[in-house]
Amino acid sequence: MPTTPILPATAATATTTPQPPKVDPKNAKTAQEFESVFLGQMAKLMLESVQQDGEFSGGHGEEMFRGVLAEKLGAEMARRGGVGLAPAVLDQILKLQQGQK
């Protein structure tokens, strides 16, 4: 099976490839915050599905702070890369902004 050598990019090919749009840091932050809220809501639903009886139940205090825990879990998961939702949201934000110009 013959192989084709990989040739270096020339100036002509480098100028014809479209450059990705410049990402505004505010848009990137908005996309990450969206993913954070989404993951927080998922964590909240997950925590609500866990049975809370027995010796290891946190009682009323746990019930009060379960929402805060879910919010913080979502924020930390999004900060560490999340589930890939933020890049998709950022892509849609950029498409919407380009369409408005």
Short mmCIF file of C-alpha atoms in Angstrom, two decimals:
data_model
loop_
_atom_site.label_atom_id
_atom_site.label_comp_id
_atom_site.label_asym_id
_atom_site.label_seq_id
_atom_site.Cartn_x
_atom_site.Cartn_y
_atom_site.Cartn_z
CA MET A 1 0.00 0.00 0.00
CA PRO A 2 1.71 3.22 -1.14
CA THR A 3 1.97 6.09 1.30
CA THR A 4 1.78 9.77 0.46
CA PRO A 5 4.31 12.06 2.05
CA ILE A 6 3.03 14.83 4.26
CA LEU A 7 4.01 18.13 2.71
CA PRO A 8 4.47 21.34 4.68
CA ALA A 9 1.77 23.98 4.28
CA THR A 10 2.61 26.67 1.80
CA ALA A 11 1.66 30.31 2.06
CA ALA A 12 -1.06 29.81 -0.56
CA THR A 13 -2.81 27.06 1.36
CA ALA A 14 -2.41 28.81 4.70
CA THR A 15 -4.23 31.91 3.48
CA THR A 16 -7.15 30.01 1.97
CA THR A 17 -8.09 28.14 5.14
CA PRO A 18 -10.71 30.03 7.14
CA GLN A 19 -9.59 31.30 10.49
CA PRO A 20 -11.79 30.42 13.47
CA PRO A 21 -13.64 33.42 14.89
CA LYS A 22 -12.05 35.18 17.82
CA VAL A 23 -13.69 34.07 21.06
CA ASP A 24 -14.76 36.79 23.44
CA PRO A 25 -13.89 35.77 27.03
CA LYS A 26 -17.37 36.86 28.13
CA ASN A 27 -18.93 34.39 25.71
CA ALA A 28 -16.68 31.58 26.91
CA LYS A 29 -17.57 32.38 30.52
CA THR A 30 -21.28 32.45 29.67
CA ALA A 31 -21.04 29.03 28.00
CA GLN A 32 -19.20 27.58 31.00
CA GLU A 33 -21.76 29.06 33.41
CA PHE A 34 -24.57 27.55 31.34
CA GLU A 35 -22.92 24.14 31.60
CA SER A 36 -22.40 24.71 35.32
CA VAL A 37 -26.10 25.40 35.89
CA PHE A 38 -27.08 22.41 33.74
CA LEU A 39 -24.77 20.06 35.63
CA GLY A 40 -25.95 21.51 38.95
CA GLN A 41 -29.55 20.72 38.04
CA MET A 42 -28.55 17.19 37.07
CA ALA A 43 -26.69 16.76 40.36
CA LYS A 44 -29.72 18.07 42.26
CA LEU A 45 -31.99 15.50 40.62
CA MET A 46 -29.43 12.79 41.30
CA LEU A 47 -29.17 13.73 44.99
CA GLU A 48 -32.97 13.81 45.33
CA SER A 49 -33.16 10.23 44.06
CA VAL A 50 -30.93 8.89 46.86
CA GLN A 51 -32.78 7.36 49.79
CA GLN A 52 -32.10 9.44 52.93
CA ASP A 53 -33.19 7.24 55.84
CA GLY A 54 -31.08 5.43 58.39
CA GLU A 55 -28.15 6.32 60.57
CA PHE A 56 -26.31 8.31 57.91
CA SER A 57 -29.08 10.76 57.16
CA GLY A 58 -28.11 14.38 57.66
CA GLY A 59 -31.58 15.36 58.78
CA HIS A 60 -32.98 18.83 58.15
CA GLY A 61 -29.53 20.39 57.77
CA GLU A 62 -28.71 18.12 54.88
CA GLU A 63 -32.03 18.90 53.23
CA MET A 64 -31.33 22.63 53.52
CA PHE A 65 -27.86 22.47 52.00
CA ARG A 66 -28.43 19.78 49.35
CA GLY A 67 -29.19 22.47 46.75
CA VAL A 68 -25.97 24.33 47.55
CA LEU A 69 -24.01 21.09 47.26
CA ALA A 70 -25.57 20.35 43.87
CA GLU A 71 -24.76 23.89 42.67
CA LYS A 72 -21.12 23.60 43.78
CA LEU A 73 -20.81 20.14 42.23
CA GLY A 74 -22.08 21.50 38.91
CA ALA A 75 -19.70 24.46 39.02
CA GLU A 76 -16.69 22.26 39.78
CA MET A 77 -17.57 19.71 37.11
CA ALA A 78 -17.92 22.49 34.52
CA ARG A 79 -14.64 24.09 35.63
CA ARG A 80 -12.83 20.77 35.13
CA GLY A 81 -14.11 20.28 31.59
CA GLY A 82 -17.69 19.22 32.15
CA VAL A 83 -19.43 16.95 29.71
CA GLY A 84 -18.70 18.94 26.56
CA LEU A 85 -21.75 21.16 26.67
CA ALA A 86 -19.89 24.49 26.98
CA PRO A 87 -18.11 24.24 23.58
CA ALA A 88 -21.42 23.46 21.87
CA VAL A 89 -23.10 26.41 23.59
CA LEU A 90 -20.17 28.67 22.70
CA ASP A 91 -20.42 27.58 19.07
CA GLN A 92 -24.12 28.52 19.02
CA ILE A 93 -23.40 31.89 20.67
CA LEU A 94 -20.80 32.65 17.99
CA LYS A 95 -23.20 31.62 15.20
CA LEU A 96 -25.91 33.86 16.62
CA GLN A 97 -23.54 36.81 16.89
CA GLN A 98 -22.24 36.34 13.34
CA GLY A 99 -25.79 36.24 12.04
CA GLN A 100 -26.57 39.59 13.68
CA LYS A 101 -23.74 41.41 11.87
#
